[in-house]
């Protein structure tokens, strides 16, 4: 099979082919959580960028932000809202006290059916599949309700391993669980900051901004 433009740009040798494809959940298999945050920003009279930083924390992963702490399993989701105030005050963002509930409310996102079908196709083609997601223990029942986890050979959840994207450990844990070398993994995520660490390890990454385009890019990388 001739090299695609994407493979040439990444410097893959002619014999290269991935052994595993890893998918993010939010923004890849379901619509982005930023959709909910942007709605909240509108009703609260804040900019979308400021509201995203208040609710989700800064791009870089840190020890202090409550969303990051909850995703590592250090605190409960119910504790996040009350701990947001210093972040909101620093950015002069008004909070009504229900932002986390509104962001995580049922029915605020939809499953991206074509991407879920892509996972099934990848697995049927003989590639290992992984789910790599920043999430909470409290969200696990919802995850099981909305997604057939049997589609994945490996499911890595941040709270379960005590590390969140973009921290390096969670990518190492994913590769170890798959039993696949870093340079044979393709990874899809909608947050660009989550792509830099796995790229440094050797993963091939796809930045998902449009599901159909991302699927086409993935198909180009897989053996025909």
PDB file of C-alpha atoms in Angstrom:
ATOM      1  CA  UNK A   1       0.000   0.000   0.000  1.00  0.00           C
ATOM      2  CA  UNK A   2       1.584   3.370  -0.967  1.00  0.00           C
ATOM      3  CA  UNK A   3       2.264   5.927   1.742  1.00  0.00           C
ATOM      4  CA  UNK A   4      -0.433   8.519   2.234  1.00  0.00           C
ATOM      5  CA  UNK A   5       0.447  12.196   2.617  1.00  0.00           C
ATOM      6  CA  UNK A   6      -0.284  11.888   6.345  1.00  0.00           C
ATOM      7  CA  UNK A   7       2.141   8.988   6.691  1.00  0.00           C
ATOM      8  CA  UNK A   8       4.854  10.771   4.748  1.00  0.00           C
ATOM      9  CA  UNK A   9       4.520  13.863   6.934  1.00  0.00           C
ATOM     10  CA  UNK A  10       4.896  11.744  10.066  1.00  0.00           C
ATOM     11  CA  UNK A  11       7.966   9.969   8.680  1.00  0.00           C
ATOM     12  CA  UNK A  12       6.461   6.490   8.775  1.00  0.00           C
ATOM     13  CA  UNK A  13       8.403   3.804   6.927  1.00  0.00           C
ATOM     14  CA  UNK A  14       6.685   1.976   4.063  1.00  0.00           C
ATOM     15  CA  UNK A  15       6.068  -1.070   6.274  1.00  0.00           C
ATOM     16  CA  UNK A  16       4.443   0.929   9.081  1.00  0.00           C
ATOM     17  CA  UNK A  17       0.936   0.067  10.182  1.00  0.00           C
ATOM     18  CA  UNK A  18      -0.808   0.707  13.489  1.00  0.00           C
ATOM     19  CA  UNK A  19      -1.640  -2.127  15.850  1.00  0.00           C
ATOM     20  CA  UNK A  20      -4.031  -0.146  18.046  1.00  0.00           C
ATOM     21  CA  UNK A  21      -6.407   2.785  17.714  1.00  0.00           C
ATOM     22  CA  UNK A  22      -7.313   4.695  20.865  1.00  0.00           C
ATOM     23  CA  UNK A  23     -10.357   6.971  21.086  1.00  0.00           C
ATOM     24  CA  UNK A  24     -11.180   9.796  23.465  1.00  0.00           C
ATOM     25  CA  UNK A  25     -14.783   9.898  24.713  1.00  0.00           C
ATOM     26  CA  UNK A  26     -15.883  13.536  25.034  1.00  0.00           C
ATOM     27  CA  UNK A  27     -15.613  15.396  21.747  1.00  0.00           C
ATOM     28  CA  UNK A  28     -14.891  12.236  19.770  1.00  0.00           C
ATOM     29  CA  UNK A  29     -17.491   9.579  20.589  1.00  0.00           C
ATOM     30  CA  UNK A  30     -19.917  12.163  21.949  1.00  0.00           C
ATOM     31  CA  UNK A  31     -20.347  15.841  21.134  1.00  0.00           C
ATOM     32  CA  UNK A  32     -17.877  18.158  22.905  1.00  0.00           C
ATOM     33  CA  UNK A  33     -18.401  19.255  26.492  1.00  0.00           C
ATOM     34  CA  UNK A  34     -17.407  22.734  25.360  1.00  0.00           C
ATOM     35  CA  UNK A  35     -20.858  22.985  23.757  1.00  0.00           C
ATOM     36  CA  UNK A  36     -22.423  22.954  27.219  1.00  0.00           C
ATOM     37  CA  UNK A  37     -19.821  25.347  28.609  1.00  0.00           C
ATOM     38  CA  UNK A  38     -20.430  27.840  25.822  1.00  0.00           C
ATOM     39  CA  UNK A  39     -24.153  27.838  26.679  1.00  0.00           C
ATOM     40  CA  UNK A  40     -23.340  28.444  30.341  1.00  0.00           C
ATOM     41  CA  UNK A  41     -21.009  31.292  29.399  1.00  0.00           C
ATOM     42  CA  UNK A  42     -23.837  32.923  27.466  1.00  0.00           C
ATOM     43  CA  UNK A  43     -26.306  32.785  30.344  1.00  0.00           C
ATOM     44  CA  UNK A  44     -23.677  33.914  32.869  1.00  0.00           C
ATOM     45  CA  UNK A  45     -22.451  36.843  30.794  1.00  0.00           C
ATOM     46  CA  UNK A  46     -18.899  35.535  30.472  1.00  0.00           C
ATOM     47  CA  UNK A  47     -16.658  34.801  27.521  1.00  0.00           C
ATOM     48  CA  UNK A  48     -16.504  31.187  26.419  1.00  0.00           C
ATOM     49  CA  UNK A  49     -12.727  31.074  26.935  1.00  0.00           C
ATOM     50  CA  UNK A  50     -12.944  32.380  30.497  1.00  0.00           C
ATOM     51  CA  UNK A  51     -15.803  30.041  31.411  1.00  0.00           C
ATOM     52  CA  UNK A  52     -13.911  27.055  30.007  1.00  0.00           C
ATOM     53  CA  UNK A  53     -10.891  27.868  32.147  1.00  0.00           C
ATOM     54  CA  UNK A  54     -13.007  28.325  35.260  1.00  0.00           C
ATOM     55  CA  UNK A  55     -14.917  25.072  34.846  1.00  0.00           C
ATOM     56  CA  UNK A  56     -12.308  22.830  33.223  1.00  0.00           C
ATOM     57  CA  UNK A  57      -9.125  24.432  34.505  1.00  0.00           C
ATOM     58  CA  UNK A  58      -6.111  25.665  32.535  1.00  0.00           C
ATOM     59  CA  UNK A  59      -4.839  23.801  29.489  1.00  0.00           C
ATOM     60  CA  UNK A  60      -1.865  22.462  31.409  1.00  0.00           C
ATOM     61  CA  UNK A  61      -2.772  19.877  34.029  1.00  0.00           C
ATOM     62  CA  UNK A  62      -2.274  21.110  37.562  1.00  0.00           C
ATOM     63  CA  UNK A  63      -2.631  19.834  41.089  1.00  0.00           C
ATOM     64  CA  UNK A  64      -4.979  22.556  42.278  1.00  0.00           C
ATOM     65  CA  UNK A  65      -7.971  22.873  39.966  1.00  0.00           C
ATOM     66  CA  UNK A  66     -10.994  20.952  41.323  1.00  0.00           C
ATOM     67  CA  UNK A  67     -12.001  19.550  37.914  1.00  0.00           C
ATOM     68  CA  UNK A  68      -8.521  18.105  37.491  1.00  0.00           C
ATOM     69  CA  UNK A  69      -8.558  16.734  41.031  1.00  0.00           C
ATOM     70  CA  UNK A  70     -11.912  15.044  40.472  1.00  0.00           C
ATOM     71  CA  UNK A  71     -10.713  13.503  37.219  1.00  0.00           C
ATOM     72  CA  UNK A  72      -7.804  11.964  39.139  1.00  0.00           C
ATOM     73  CA  UNK A  73     -10.233  10.556  41.692  1.00  0.00           C
ATOM     74  CA  UNK A  74      -8.930  12.816  44.456  1.00  0.00           C
ATOM     75  CA  UNK A  75     -12.271  14.483  45.241  1.00  0.00           C
ATOM     76  CA  UNK A  76     -15.925  13.786  44.459  1.00  0.00           C
ATOM     77  CA  UNK A  77     -17.738  15.515  41.619  1.00  0.00           C
ATOM     78  CA  UNK A  78     -20.116  17.025  44.195  1.00  0.00           C
ATOM     79  CA  UNK A  79     -17.181  18.977  45.658  1.00  0.00           C
ATOM     80  CA  UNK A  80     -16.149  20.715  42.434  1.00  0.00           C
ATOM     81  CA  UNK A  81     -18.690  23.565  42.364  1.00  0.00           C
ATOM     82  CA  UNK A  82     -17.845  25.002  45.797  1.00  0.00           C
ATOM     83  CA  UNK A  83     -14.123  24.948  44.982  1.00  0.00           C
ATOM     84  CA  UNK A  84     -14.452  26.949  41.755  1.00  0.00           C
ATOM     85  CA  UNK A  85     -14.889  30.360  43.343  1.00  0.00           C
ATOM     86  CA  UNK A  86     -11.189  31.393  43.480  1.00  0.00           C
ATOM     87  CA  UNK A  87     -10.820  30.533  39.805  1.00  0.00           C
ATOM     88  CA  UNK A  88     -13.960  32.484  38.916  1.00  0.00           C
ATOM     89  CA  UNK A  89     -12.904  35.511  40.968  1.00  0.00           C
ATOM     90  CA  UNK A  90      -9.468  35.597  39.337  1.00  0.00           C
ATOM     91  CA  UNK A  91     -11.055  35.750  35.875  1.00  0.00           C
ATOM     92  CA  UNK A  92     -14.024  37.893  36.988  1.00  0.00           C
ATOM     93  CA  UNK A  93     -16.524  35.243  35.892  1.00  0.00           C
ATOM     94  CA  UNK A  94     -19.927  35.204  37.646  1.00  0.00           C
ATOM     95  CA  UNK A  95     -21.134  31.845  38.970  1.00  0.00           C
ATOM     96  CA  UNK A  96     -24.721  30.939  39.824  1.00  0.00           C
ATOM     97  CA  UNK A  97     -23.824  27.800  41.760  1.00  0.00           C
ATOM     98  CA  UNK A  98     -25.249  25.255  39.331  1.00  0.00           C
ATOM     99  CA  UNK A  99     -22.633  25.298  36.560  1.00  0.00           C
ATOM    100  CA  UNK A 100     -21.266  21.786  37.131  1.00  0.00           C
ATOM    101  CA  UNK A 101     -24.768  20.309  37.321  1.00  0.00           C
ATOM    102  CA  UNK A 102     -25.717  22.087  34.102  1.00  0.00           C
ATOM    103  CA  UNK A 103     -22.552  20.964  32.366  1.00  0.00           C
ATOM    104  CA  UNK A 104     -23.078  17.297  33.292  1.00  0.00           C
ATOM    105  CA  UNK A 105     -26.873  17.225  32.954  1.00  0.00           C
ATOM    106  CA  UNK A 106     -28.452  14.326  31.089  1.00  0.00           C
ATOM    107  CA  UNK A 107     -29.369  15.086  27.504  1.00  0.00           C
ATOM    108  CA  UNK A 108     -26.757  17.822  27.048  1.00  0.00           C
ATOM    109  CA  UNK A 109     -24.706  15.763  24.608  1.00  0.00           C
ATOM    110  CA  UNK A 110     -25.333  13.242  21.851  1.00  0.00           C
ATOM    111  CA  UNK A 111     -23.445  10.142  20.765  1.00  0.00           C
ATOM    112  CA  UNK A 112     -21.557  10.517  17.471  1.00  0.00           C
ATOM    113  CA  UNK A 113     -22.895   7.385  15.792  1.00  0.00           C
ATOM    114  CA  UNK A 114     -20.494   7.428  12.849  1.00  0.00           C
ATOM    115  CA  UNK A 115     -17.494   7.498  15.177  1.00  0.00           C
ATOM    116  CA  UNK A 116     -18.855   4.611  17.245  1.00  0.00           C
ATOM    117  CA  UNK A 117     -19.360   2.670  14.005  1.00  0.00           C
ATOM    118  CA  UNK A 118     -15.748   3.490  13.145  1.00  0.00           C
ATOM    119  CA  UNK A 119     -14.586   1.869  16.402  1.00  0.00           C
ATOM    120  CA  UNK A 120     -16.471  -1.278  15.442  1.00  0.00           C
ATOM    121  CA  UNK A 121     -14.962  -1.239  11.943  1.00  0.00           C
ATOM    122  CA  UNK A 122     -11.447  -0.813  13.326  1.00  0.00           C
ATOM    123  CA  UNK A 123     -11.880  -3.734  15.689  1.00  0.00           C
ATOM    124  CA  UNK A 124     -13.375  -5.964  13.012  1.00  0.00           C
ATOM    125  CA  UNK A 125     -10.356  -5.170  10.843  1.00  0.00           C
ATOM    126  CA  UNK A 126      -8.138  -6.763  13.475  1.00  0.00           C
ATOM    127  CA  UNK A 127      -6.765  -3.729  15.291  1.00  0.00           C
ATOM    128  CA  UNK A 128      -6.817  -3.398  19.052  1.00  0.00           C
ATOM    129  CA  UNK A 129      -9.077  -0.609  20.282  1.00  0.00           C
ATOM    130  CA  UNK A 130      -8.811   1.537  23.368  1.00  0.00           C
ATOM    131  CA  UNK A 131     -10.908   4.127  25.148  1.00  0.00           C
ATOM    132  CA  UNK A 132      -8.871   6.805  26.936  1.00  0.00           C
ATOM    133  CA  UNK A 133     -10.926   9.339  28.833  1.00  0.00           C
ATOM    134  CA  UNK A 134     -10.673  11.924  31.573  1.00  0.00           C
ATOM    135  CA  UNK A 135     -13.684  11.122  33.700  1.00  0.00           C
ATOM    136  CA  UNK A 136     -15.067  10.455  37.167  1.00  0.00           C
ATOM    137  CA  UNK A 137     -16.148   7.336  39.029  1.00  0.00           C
ATOM    138  CA  UNK A 138     -19.609   8.889  39.298  1.00  0.00           C
ATOM    139  CA  UNK A 139     -19.856   9.029  35.493  1.00  0.00           C
ATOM    140  CA  UNK A 140     -19.143   5.332  34.917  1.00  0.00           C
ATOM    141  CA  UNK A 141     -22.851   4.265  34.890  1.00  0.00           C
ATOM    142  CA  UNK A 142     -23.579   6.928  32.256  1.00  0.00           C
ATOM    143  CA  UNK A 143     -20.593   5.807  30.203  1.00  0.00           C
ATOM    144  CA  UNK A 144     -21.862   2.216  30.287  1.00  0.00           C
ATOM    145  CA  UNK A 145     -25.361   3.386  29.342  1.00  0.00           C
ATOM    146  CA  UNK A 146     -24.270   5.422  26.332  1.00  0.00           C
ATOM    147  CA  UNK A 147     -21.430   3.307  24.975  1.00  0.00           C
ATOM    148  CA  UNK A 148     -20.885  -0.409  24.445  1.00  0.00           C
ATOM    149  CA  UNK A 149     -17.596  -0.869  26.263  1.00  0.00           C
ATOM    150  CA  UNK A 150     -17.226  -4.304  24.683  1.00  0.00           C
ATOM    151  CA  UNK A 151     -16.084  -2.413  21.576  1.00  0.00           C
ATOM    152  CA  UNK A 152     -12.797  -1.736  23.364  1.00  0.00           C
ATOM    153  CA  UNK A 153      -9.991  -4.068  24.309  1.00  0.00           C
ATOM    154  CA  UNK A 154      -8.827  -1.572  26.916  1.00  0.00           C
ATOM    155  CA  UNK A 155     -10.701   1.143  28.821  1.00  0.00           C
ATOM    156  CA  UNK A 156      -8.507   3.647  30.649  1.00  0.00           C
ATOM    157  CA  UNK A 157     -10.317   6.127  32.889  1.00  0.00           C
ATOM    158  CA  UNK A 158      -8.401   8.916  34.589  1.00  0.00           C
ATOM    159  CA  UNK A 159      -9.905   8.449  38.041  1.00  0.00           C
ATOM    160  CA  UNK A 160      -9.019   4.737  37.986  1.00  0.00           C
ATOM    161  CA  UNK A 161      -5.318   5.302  37.252  1.00  0.00           C
ATOM    162  CA  UNK A 162      -4.912   8.517  39.248  1.00  0.00           C
ATOM    163  CA  UNK A 163      -3.681  10.477  36.242  1.00  0.00           C
ATOM    164  CA  UNK A 164      -5.375  12.636  33.644  1.00  0.00           C
ATOM    165  CA  UNK A 165      -4.592  13.806  30.141  1.00  0.00           C
ATOM    166  CA  UNK A 166      -2.299  15.546  29.276  1.00  0.00           C
ATOM    167  CA  UNK A 167      -0.130  13.968  32.018  1.00  0.00           C
ATOM    168  CA  UNK A 168       2.354  11.474  30.588  1.00  0.00           C
ATOM    169  CA  UNK A 169       1.533   8.608  32.954  1.00  0.00           C
ATOM    170  CA  UNK A 170      -1.954   8.003  31.572  1.00  0.00           C
ATOM    171  CA  UNK A 171      -0.577   7.442  28.061  1.00  0.00           C
ATOM    172  CA  UNK A 172       2.067   5.083  29.380  1.00  0.00           C
ATOM    173  CA  UNK A 173      -0.653   3.182  31.245  1.00  0.00           C
ATOM    174  CA  UNK A 174      -2.721   2.919  28.066  1.00  0.00           C
ATOM    175  CA  UNK A 175       0.140   1.536  25.981  1.00  0.00           C
ATOM    176  CA  UNK A 176       1.023  -0.944  28.748  1.00  0.00           C
ATOM    177  CA  UNK A 177      -2.578  -2.140  28.998  1.00  0.00           C
ATOM    178  CA  UNK A 178      -2.785  -2.596  25.225  1.00  0.00           C
ATOM    179  CA  UNK A 179       0.600  -4.306  25.095  1.00  0.00           C
ATOM    180  CA  UNK A 180       1.418  -2.247  22.021  1.00  0.00           C
ATOM    181  CA  UNK A 181       4.530  -0.171  21.304  1.00  0.00           C
ATOM    182  CA  UNK A 182       3.974   3.573  21.360  1.00  0.00           C
ATOM    183  CA  UNK A 183       4.884   3.962  17.700  1.00  0.00           C
ATOM    184  CA  UNK A 184       2.093   1.582  16.665  1.00  0.00           C
ATOM    185  CA  UNK A 185      -0.728   3.521  18.324  1.00  0.00           C
ATOM    186  CA  UNK A 186      -3.086   6.002  16.661  1.00  0.00           C
ATOM    187  CA  UNK A 187      -4.976   8.322  18.989  1.00  0.00           C
ATOM    188  CA  UNK A 188      -8.005  10.578  18.391  1.00  0.00           C
ATOM    189  CA  UNK A 189      -8.786  13.495  20.728  1.00  0.00           C
ATOM    190  CA  UNK A 190     -10.561  16.834  20.372  1.00  0.00           C
ATOM    191  CA  UNK A 191      -8.268  18.781  22.751  1.00  0.00           C
ATOM    192  CA  UNK A 192      -4.962  19.601  21.101  1.00  0.00           C
ATOM    193  CA  UNK A 193      -3.148  19.808  24.463  1.00  0.00           C
ATOM    194  CA  UNK A 194      -3.922  16.113  24.938  1.00  0.00           C
ATOM    195  CA  UNK A 195      -2.064  15.213  21.735  1.00  0.00           C
ATOM    196  CA  UNK A 196       1.384  16.632  22.443  1.00  0.00           C
ATOM    197  CA  UNK A 197       2.488  14.164  25.181  1.00  0.00           C
ATOM    198  CA  UNK A 198       1.535  10.999  23.242  1.00  0.00           C
ATOM    199  CA  UNK A 199       3.191  12.398  20.129  1.00  0.00           C
ATOM    200  CA  UNK A 200       6.378  12.765  22.164  1.00  0.00           C
ATOM    201  CA  UNK A 201       6.082   9.072  23.044  1.00  0.00           C
ATOM    202  CA  UNK A 202       5.692   8.106  19.384  1.00  0.00           C
ATOM    203  CA  UNK A 203       1.915   7.909  19.009  1.00  0.00           C
ATOM    204  CA  UNK A 204       0.329   9.068  15.773  1.00  0.00           C
ATOM    205  CA  UNK A 205      -2.446  11.520  16.614  1.00  0.00           C
ATOM    206  CA  UNK A 206      -5.568  12.882  14.966  1.00  0.00           C
ATOM    207  CA  UNK A 207      -7.027  16.153  16.202  1.00  0.00           C
ATOM    208  CA  UNK A 208     -10.794  15.716  15.982  1.00  0.00           C
ATOM    209  CA  UNK A 209     -12.559  18.910  15.000  1.00  0.00           C
ATOM    210  CA  UNK A 210     -14.934  17.260  12.533  1.00  0.00           C
ATOM    211  CA  UNK A 211     -15.834  13.572  12.980  1.00  0.00           C
ATOM    212  CA  UNK A 212     -16.139  12.781   9.276  1.00  0.00           C
ATOM    213  CA  UNK A 213     -12.768  14.351   8.482  1.00  0.00           C
ATOM    214  CA  UNK A 214     -11.137  12.534  11.401  1.00  0.00           C
ATOM    215  CA  UNK A 215     -12.535   9.205  10.231  1.00  0.00           C
ATOM    216  CA  UNK A 216     -11.174   9.809   6.738  1.00  0.00           C
ATOM    217  CA  UNK A 217      -7.759  10.595   8.202  1.00  0.00           C
ATOM    218  CA  UNK A 218      -7.855   7.416  10.259  1.00  0.00           C
ATOM    219  CA  UNK A 219      -8.879   5.288   7.266  1.00  0.00           C
ATOM    220  CA  UNK A 220      -5.912   6.690   5.346  1.00  0.00           C
ATOM    221  CA  UNK A 221      -3.610   5.454   8.096  1.00  0.00           C
ATOM    222  CA  UNK A 222      -4.983   1.912   8.261  1.00  0.00           C
ATOM    223  CA  UNK A 223      -3.947  -0.836   5.869  1.00  0.00           C
ATOM    224  CA  UNK A 224      -6.364  -1.149   2.968  1.00  0.00           C
TER     225      UNK A 224
END
